[in-house]
mmCIF file of C-alpha atoms and ligand atoms in Angstrom:
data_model
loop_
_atom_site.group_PDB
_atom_site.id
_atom_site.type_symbol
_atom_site.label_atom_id
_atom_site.label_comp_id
_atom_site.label_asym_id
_atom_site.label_seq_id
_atom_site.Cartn_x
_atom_site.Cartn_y
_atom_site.Cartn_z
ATOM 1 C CA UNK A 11 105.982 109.532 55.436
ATOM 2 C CA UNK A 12 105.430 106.755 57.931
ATOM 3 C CA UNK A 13 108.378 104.116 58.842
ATOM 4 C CA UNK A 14 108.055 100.617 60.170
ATOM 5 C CA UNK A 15 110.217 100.245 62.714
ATOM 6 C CA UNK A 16 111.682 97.341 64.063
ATOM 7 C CA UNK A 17 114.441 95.483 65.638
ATOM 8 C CA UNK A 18 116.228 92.098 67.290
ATOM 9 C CA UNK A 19 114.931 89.773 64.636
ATOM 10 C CA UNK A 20 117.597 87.356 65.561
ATOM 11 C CA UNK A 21 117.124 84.946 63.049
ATOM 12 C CA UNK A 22 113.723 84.718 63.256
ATOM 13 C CA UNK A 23 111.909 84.374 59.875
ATOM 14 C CA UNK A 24 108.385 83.197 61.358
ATOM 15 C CA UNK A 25 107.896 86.788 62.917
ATOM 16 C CA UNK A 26 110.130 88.861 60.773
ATOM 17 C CA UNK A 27 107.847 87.471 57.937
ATOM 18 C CA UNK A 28 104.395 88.261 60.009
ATOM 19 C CA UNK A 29 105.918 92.066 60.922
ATOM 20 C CA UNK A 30 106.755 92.576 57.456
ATOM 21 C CA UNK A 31 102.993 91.507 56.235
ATOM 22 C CA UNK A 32 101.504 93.834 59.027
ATOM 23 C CA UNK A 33 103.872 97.071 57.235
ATOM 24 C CA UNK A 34 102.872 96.048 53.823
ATOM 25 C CA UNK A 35 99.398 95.816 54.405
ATOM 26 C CA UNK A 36 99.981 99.684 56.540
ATOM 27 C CA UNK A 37 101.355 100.577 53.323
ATOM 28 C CA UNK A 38 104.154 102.405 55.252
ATOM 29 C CA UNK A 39 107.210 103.907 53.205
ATOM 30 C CA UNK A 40 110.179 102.515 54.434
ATOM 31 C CA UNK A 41 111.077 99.849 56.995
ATOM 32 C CA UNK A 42 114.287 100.820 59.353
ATOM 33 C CA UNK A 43 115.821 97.530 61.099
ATOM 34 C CA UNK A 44 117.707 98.932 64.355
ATOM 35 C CA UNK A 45 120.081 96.090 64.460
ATOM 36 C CA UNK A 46 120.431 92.376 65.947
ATOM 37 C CA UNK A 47 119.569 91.017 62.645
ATOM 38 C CA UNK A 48 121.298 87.781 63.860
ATOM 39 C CA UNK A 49 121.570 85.755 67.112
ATOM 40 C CA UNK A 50 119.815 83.519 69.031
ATOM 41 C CA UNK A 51 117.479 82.147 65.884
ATOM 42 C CA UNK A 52 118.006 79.327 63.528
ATOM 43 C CA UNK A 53 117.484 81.261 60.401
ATOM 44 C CA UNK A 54 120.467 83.501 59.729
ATOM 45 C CA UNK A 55 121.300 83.933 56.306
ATOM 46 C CA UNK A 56 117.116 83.845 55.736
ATOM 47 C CA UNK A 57 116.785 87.056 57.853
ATOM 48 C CA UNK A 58 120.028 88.653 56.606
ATOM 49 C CA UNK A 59 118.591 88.073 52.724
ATOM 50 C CA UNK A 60 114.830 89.762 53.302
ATOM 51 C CA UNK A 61 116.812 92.734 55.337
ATOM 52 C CA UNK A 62 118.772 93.190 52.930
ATOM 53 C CA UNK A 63 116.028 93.470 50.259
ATOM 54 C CA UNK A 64 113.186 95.201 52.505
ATOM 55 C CA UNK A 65 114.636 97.790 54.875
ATOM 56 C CA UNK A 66 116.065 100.549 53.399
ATOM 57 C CA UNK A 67 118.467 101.403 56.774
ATOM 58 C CA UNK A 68 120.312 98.722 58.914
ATOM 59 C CA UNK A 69 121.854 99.344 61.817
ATOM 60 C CA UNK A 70 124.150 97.499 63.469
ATOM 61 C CA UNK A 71 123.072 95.631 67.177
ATOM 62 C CA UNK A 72 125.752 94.020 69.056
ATOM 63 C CA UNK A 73 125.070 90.266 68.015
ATOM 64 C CA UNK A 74 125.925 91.111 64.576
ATOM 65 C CA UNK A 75 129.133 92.859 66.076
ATOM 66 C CA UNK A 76 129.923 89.655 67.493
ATOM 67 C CA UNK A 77 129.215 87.485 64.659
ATOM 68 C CA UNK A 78 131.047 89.768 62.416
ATOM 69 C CA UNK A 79 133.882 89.095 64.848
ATOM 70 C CA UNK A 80 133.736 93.204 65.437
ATOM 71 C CA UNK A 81 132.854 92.720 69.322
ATOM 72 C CA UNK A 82 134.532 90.494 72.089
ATOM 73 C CA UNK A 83 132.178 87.650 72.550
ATOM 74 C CA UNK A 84 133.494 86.424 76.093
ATOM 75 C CA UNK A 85 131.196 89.261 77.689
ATOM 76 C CA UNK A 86 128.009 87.065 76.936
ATOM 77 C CA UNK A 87 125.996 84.375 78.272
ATOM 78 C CA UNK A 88 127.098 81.087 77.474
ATOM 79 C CA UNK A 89 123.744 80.858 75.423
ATOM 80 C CA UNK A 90 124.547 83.918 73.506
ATOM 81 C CA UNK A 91 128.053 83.170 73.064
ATOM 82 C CA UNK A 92 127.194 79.770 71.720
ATOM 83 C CA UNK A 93 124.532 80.801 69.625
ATOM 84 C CA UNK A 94 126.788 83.578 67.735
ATOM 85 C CA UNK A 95 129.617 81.176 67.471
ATOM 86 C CA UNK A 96 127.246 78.182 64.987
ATOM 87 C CA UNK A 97 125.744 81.793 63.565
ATOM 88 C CA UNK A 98 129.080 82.670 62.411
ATOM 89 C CA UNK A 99 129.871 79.366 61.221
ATOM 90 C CA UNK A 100 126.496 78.771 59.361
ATOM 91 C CA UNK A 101 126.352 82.559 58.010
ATOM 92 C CA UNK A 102 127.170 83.401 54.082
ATOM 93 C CA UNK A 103 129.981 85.054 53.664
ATOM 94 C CA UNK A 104 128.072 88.111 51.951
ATOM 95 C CA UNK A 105 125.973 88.481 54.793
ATOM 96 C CA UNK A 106 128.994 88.641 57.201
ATOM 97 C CA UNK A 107 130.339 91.209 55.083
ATOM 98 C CA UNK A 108 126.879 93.117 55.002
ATOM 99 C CA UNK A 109 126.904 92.799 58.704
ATOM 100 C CA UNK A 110 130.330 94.191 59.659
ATOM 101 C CA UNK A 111 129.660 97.277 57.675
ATOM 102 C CA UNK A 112 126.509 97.851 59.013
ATOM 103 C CA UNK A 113 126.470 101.670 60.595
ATOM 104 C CA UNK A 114 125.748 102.482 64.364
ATOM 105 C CA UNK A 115 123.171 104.983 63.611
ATOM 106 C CA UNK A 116 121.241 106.594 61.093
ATOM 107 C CA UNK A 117 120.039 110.484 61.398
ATOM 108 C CA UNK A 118 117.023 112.002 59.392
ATOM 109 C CA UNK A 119 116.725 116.015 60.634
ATOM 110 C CA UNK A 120 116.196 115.583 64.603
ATOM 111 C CA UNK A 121 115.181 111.847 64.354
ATOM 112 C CA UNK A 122 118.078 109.500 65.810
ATOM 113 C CA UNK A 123 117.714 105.606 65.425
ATOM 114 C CA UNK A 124 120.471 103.384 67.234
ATOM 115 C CA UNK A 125 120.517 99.789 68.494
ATOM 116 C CA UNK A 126 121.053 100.828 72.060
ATOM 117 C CA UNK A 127 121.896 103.832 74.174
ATOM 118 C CA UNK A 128 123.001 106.497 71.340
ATOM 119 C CA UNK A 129 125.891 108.044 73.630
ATOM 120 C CA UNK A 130 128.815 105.830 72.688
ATOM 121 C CA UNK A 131 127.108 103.752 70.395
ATOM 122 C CA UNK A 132 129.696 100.703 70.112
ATOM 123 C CA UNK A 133 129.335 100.159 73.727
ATOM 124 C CA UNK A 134 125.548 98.867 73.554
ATOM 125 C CA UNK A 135 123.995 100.277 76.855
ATOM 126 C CA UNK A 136 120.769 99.055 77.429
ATOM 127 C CA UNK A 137 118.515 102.096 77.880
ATOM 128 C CA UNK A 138 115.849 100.750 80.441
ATOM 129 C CA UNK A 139 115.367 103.398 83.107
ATOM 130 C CA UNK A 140 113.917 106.865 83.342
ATOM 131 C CA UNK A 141 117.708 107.770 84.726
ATOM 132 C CA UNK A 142 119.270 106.251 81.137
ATOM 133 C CA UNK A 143 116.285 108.168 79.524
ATOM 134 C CA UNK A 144 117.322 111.635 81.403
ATOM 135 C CA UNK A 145 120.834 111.009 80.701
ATOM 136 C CA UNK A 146 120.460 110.557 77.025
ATOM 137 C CA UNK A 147 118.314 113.934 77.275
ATOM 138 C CA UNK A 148 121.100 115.737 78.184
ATOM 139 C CA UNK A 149 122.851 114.595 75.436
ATOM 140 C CA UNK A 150 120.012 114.956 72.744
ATOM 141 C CA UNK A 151 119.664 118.734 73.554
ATOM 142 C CA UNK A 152 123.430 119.233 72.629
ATOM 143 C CA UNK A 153 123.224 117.107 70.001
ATOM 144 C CA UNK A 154 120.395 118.753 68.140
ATOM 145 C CA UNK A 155 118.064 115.854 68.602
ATOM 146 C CA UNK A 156 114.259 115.592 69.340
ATOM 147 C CA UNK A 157 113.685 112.043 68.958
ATOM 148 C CA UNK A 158 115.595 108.586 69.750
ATOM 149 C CA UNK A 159 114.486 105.380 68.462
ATOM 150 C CA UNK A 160 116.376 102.559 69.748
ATOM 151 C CA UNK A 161 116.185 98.476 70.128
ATOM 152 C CA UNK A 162 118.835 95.862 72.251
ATOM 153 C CA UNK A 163 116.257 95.507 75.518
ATOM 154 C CA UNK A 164 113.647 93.427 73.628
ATOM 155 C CA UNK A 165 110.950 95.722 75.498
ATOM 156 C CA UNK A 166 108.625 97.923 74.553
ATOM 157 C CA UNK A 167 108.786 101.512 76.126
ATOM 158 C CA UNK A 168 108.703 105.166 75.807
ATOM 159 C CA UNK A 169 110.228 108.199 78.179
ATOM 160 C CA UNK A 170 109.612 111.435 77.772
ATOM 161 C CA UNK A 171 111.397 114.360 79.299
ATOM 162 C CA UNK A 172 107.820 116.030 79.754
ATOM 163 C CA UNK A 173 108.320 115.958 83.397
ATOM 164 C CA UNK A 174 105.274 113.614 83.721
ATOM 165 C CA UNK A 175 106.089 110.246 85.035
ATOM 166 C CA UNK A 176 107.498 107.709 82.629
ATOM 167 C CA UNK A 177 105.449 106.758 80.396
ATOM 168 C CA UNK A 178 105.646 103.274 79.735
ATOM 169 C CA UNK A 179 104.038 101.531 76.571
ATOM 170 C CA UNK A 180 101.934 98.882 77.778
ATOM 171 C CA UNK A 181 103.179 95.889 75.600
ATOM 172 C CA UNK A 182 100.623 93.644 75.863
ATOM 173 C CA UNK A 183 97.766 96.005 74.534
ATOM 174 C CA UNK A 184 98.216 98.644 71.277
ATOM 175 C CA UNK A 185 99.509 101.956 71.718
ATOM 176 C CA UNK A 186 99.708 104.831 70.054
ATOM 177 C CA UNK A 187 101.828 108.015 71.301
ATOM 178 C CA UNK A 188 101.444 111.697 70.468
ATOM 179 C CA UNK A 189 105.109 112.656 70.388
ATOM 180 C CA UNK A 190 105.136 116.095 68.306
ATOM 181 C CA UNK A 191 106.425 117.782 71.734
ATOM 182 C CA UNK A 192 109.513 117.438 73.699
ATOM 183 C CA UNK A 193 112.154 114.686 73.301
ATOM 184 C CA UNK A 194 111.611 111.492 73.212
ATOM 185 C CA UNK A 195 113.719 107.924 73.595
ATOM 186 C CA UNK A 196 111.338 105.249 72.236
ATOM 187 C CA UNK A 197 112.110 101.469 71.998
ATOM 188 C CA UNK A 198 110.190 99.641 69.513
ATOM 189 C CA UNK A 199 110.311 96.388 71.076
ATOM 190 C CA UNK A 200 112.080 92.540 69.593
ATOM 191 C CA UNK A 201 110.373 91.263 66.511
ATOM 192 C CA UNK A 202 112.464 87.812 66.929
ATOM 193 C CA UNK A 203 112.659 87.477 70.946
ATOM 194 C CA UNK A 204 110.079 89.668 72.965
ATOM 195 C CA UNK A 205 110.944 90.060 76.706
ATOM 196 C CA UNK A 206 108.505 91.930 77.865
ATOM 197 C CA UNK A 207 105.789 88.875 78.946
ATOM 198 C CA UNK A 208 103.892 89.028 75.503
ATOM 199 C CA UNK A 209 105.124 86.323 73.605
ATOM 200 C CA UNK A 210 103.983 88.360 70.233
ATOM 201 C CA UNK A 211 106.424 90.389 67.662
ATOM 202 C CA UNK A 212 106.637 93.317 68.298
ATOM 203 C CA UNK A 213 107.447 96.435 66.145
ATOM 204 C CA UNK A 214 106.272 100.021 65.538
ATOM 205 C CA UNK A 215 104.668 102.767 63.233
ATOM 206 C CA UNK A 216 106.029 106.033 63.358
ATOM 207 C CA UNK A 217 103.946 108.821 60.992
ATOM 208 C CA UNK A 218 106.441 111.327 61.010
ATOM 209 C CA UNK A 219 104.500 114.186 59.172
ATOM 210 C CA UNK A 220 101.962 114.023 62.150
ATOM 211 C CA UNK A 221 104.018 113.163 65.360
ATOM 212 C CA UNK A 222 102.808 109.808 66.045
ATOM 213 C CA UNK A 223 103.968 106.825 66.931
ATOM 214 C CA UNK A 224 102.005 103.123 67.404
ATOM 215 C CA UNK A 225 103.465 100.005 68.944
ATOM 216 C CA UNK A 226 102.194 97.450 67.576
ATOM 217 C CA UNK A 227 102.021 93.599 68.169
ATOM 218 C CA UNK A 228 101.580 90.395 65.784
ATOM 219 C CA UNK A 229 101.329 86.809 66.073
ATOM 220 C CA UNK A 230 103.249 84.444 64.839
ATOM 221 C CA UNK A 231 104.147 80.916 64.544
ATOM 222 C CA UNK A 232 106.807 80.055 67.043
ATOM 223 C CA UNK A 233 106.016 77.047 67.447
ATOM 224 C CA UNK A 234 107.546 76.593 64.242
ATOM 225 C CA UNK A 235 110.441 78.948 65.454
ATOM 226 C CA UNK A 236 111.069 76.922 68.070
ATOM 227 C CA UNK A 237 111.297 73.834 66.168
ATOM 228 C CA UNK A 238 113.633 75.000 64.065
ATOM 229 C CA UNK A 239 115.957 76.228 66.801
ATOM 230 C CA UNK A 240 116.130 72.877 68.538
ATOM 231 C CA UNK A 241 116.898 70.726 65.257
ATOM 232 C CA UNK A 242 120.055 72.849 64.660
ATOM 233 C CA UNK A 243 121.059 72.137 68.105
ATOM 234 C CA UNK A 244 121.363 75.392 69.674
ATOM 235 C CA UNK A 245 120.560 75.598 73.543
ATOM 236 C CA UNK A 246 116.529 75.076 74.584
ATOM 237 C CA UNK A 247 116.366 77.730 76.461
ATOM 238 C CA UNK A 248 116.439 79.417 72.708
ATOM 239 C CA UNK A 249 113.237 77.768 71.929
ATOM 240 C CA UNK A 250 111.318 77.824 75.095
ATOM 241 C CA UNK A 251 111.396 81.489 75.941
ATOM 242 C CA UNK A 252 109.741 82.117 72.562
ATOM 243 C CA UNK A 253 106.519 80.731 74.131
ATOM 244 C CA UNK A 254 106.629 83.199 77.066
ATOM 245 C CA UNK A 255 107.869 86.547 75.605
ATOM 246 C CA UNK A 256 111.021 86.438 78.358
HETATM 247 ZN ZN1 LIG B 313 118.863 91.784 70.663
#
């Protein structure tokens, strides 16, 4: 079986649409969304309708916690904050539903996916050092759990508890990662709003019968994001950091 793996589409249709090409062409068997469906992007209730029909697990991320009005907003940037209140305004009410019922993880054998840090799950911590990475080993070993695939920093990285140093997924080139041994916490990267330099969706391939995983990059259109973004108003800072993958 091999999953497409994604997550942080934030409204985003341009690159959810050229991810979603990429993993039909792979032919892969199912497509898990790790949450952040919404936020940020112009195209809401677009995203929410070809999740709903394409990826067979959703997971909740903490924009659509927000939106859903499950999550205090006042903890985010103004840009966030305003951007999640016009989502919530402009969102179907089916989708809103969808969203605030959403689960915080899904579990198949010793294979976790979560939108952030999997230890608490409603509190969203970002998981961006080897020290997160070590504590959430800890907690995988008592938990029964080999592997962690997660989303929320919009950057592409792997740790394992190898002892080795961390070893980082290089964004900006294709990877692809033996992971049959030891634990690992793996983030597949934003399809909707990469921060990692590479302006490109990103997303990832895990074969599960053979221990691999690939993270892989696509170009899109955001240009045509972008333009979208700006005629409904929301802030330009929305728009421009589409261009520069930060
Ligand atoms: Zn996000």
């Amino acid at each position: 079986m091999r999953i497409g793996l994604i997550s942080d589409v934030h409204g985003n249709t341009e690159a959810l649409n050229a991810v979603l090409a990429v993993l039909r062409a792979e032919r892969v068997d199912a497509v898990f969304h790790l949450g952040d469906a919404v936020g940020y992007g112009a195209e809401p209730n677009e995203c929410c309708d070809v999740l709903r029909r394409e990826a067979q697990v959703s997971l909740l991320g903490n924009h659509d916690a927000v939106v859903a009005g499950l999550l205090d907003r006042s903890w985010f940037a103004l840009h966030a904050r305003l951007a999640a209140e016009w989502t919530t305004r402009v969102l179907r009410p089916d989708h809103l539903q969808w969203l605030a019922n959403l689960p915080d993880m899904h579990r198949e054998g010793s294979t976790l996916f979560c939108h952030g840090s999997p230890i608490a799950p409603r509190d969203f911590r970002y998981v961006l050092s080897r020290f997160e990475a070590q504590v959430i080993f800890g907690w995988m070993v008592a938990e029964d759990v080999r592997l962690v695939f997660v989303g929320h920093a919009h950057q592409c990285f792997a740790f394992s508890d190898t002892g080795e140093q961390p070893n980082v997924v290089d964004g900006i080139v294709q990877s692809e990662l033996d992971i049959k041994q030891g634990c690992w916490v793996i983030n597949v990267g934003s399809v909707g709003q990469p921060r990692d330099g590479d302006p490109r969706a990103a997303f990832g391939i895990f074969d599960v019968a053979h221990g691999r995983y690939q993270a892989r990059r696509v170009a899109y259109d955001w240009q045509a994001t972008a333009a979208k973004i700006r005629a409904v108003g929301l802030p330009d800072l929305l728009a421009a950091r589409l261009a520069l993958g930060r």
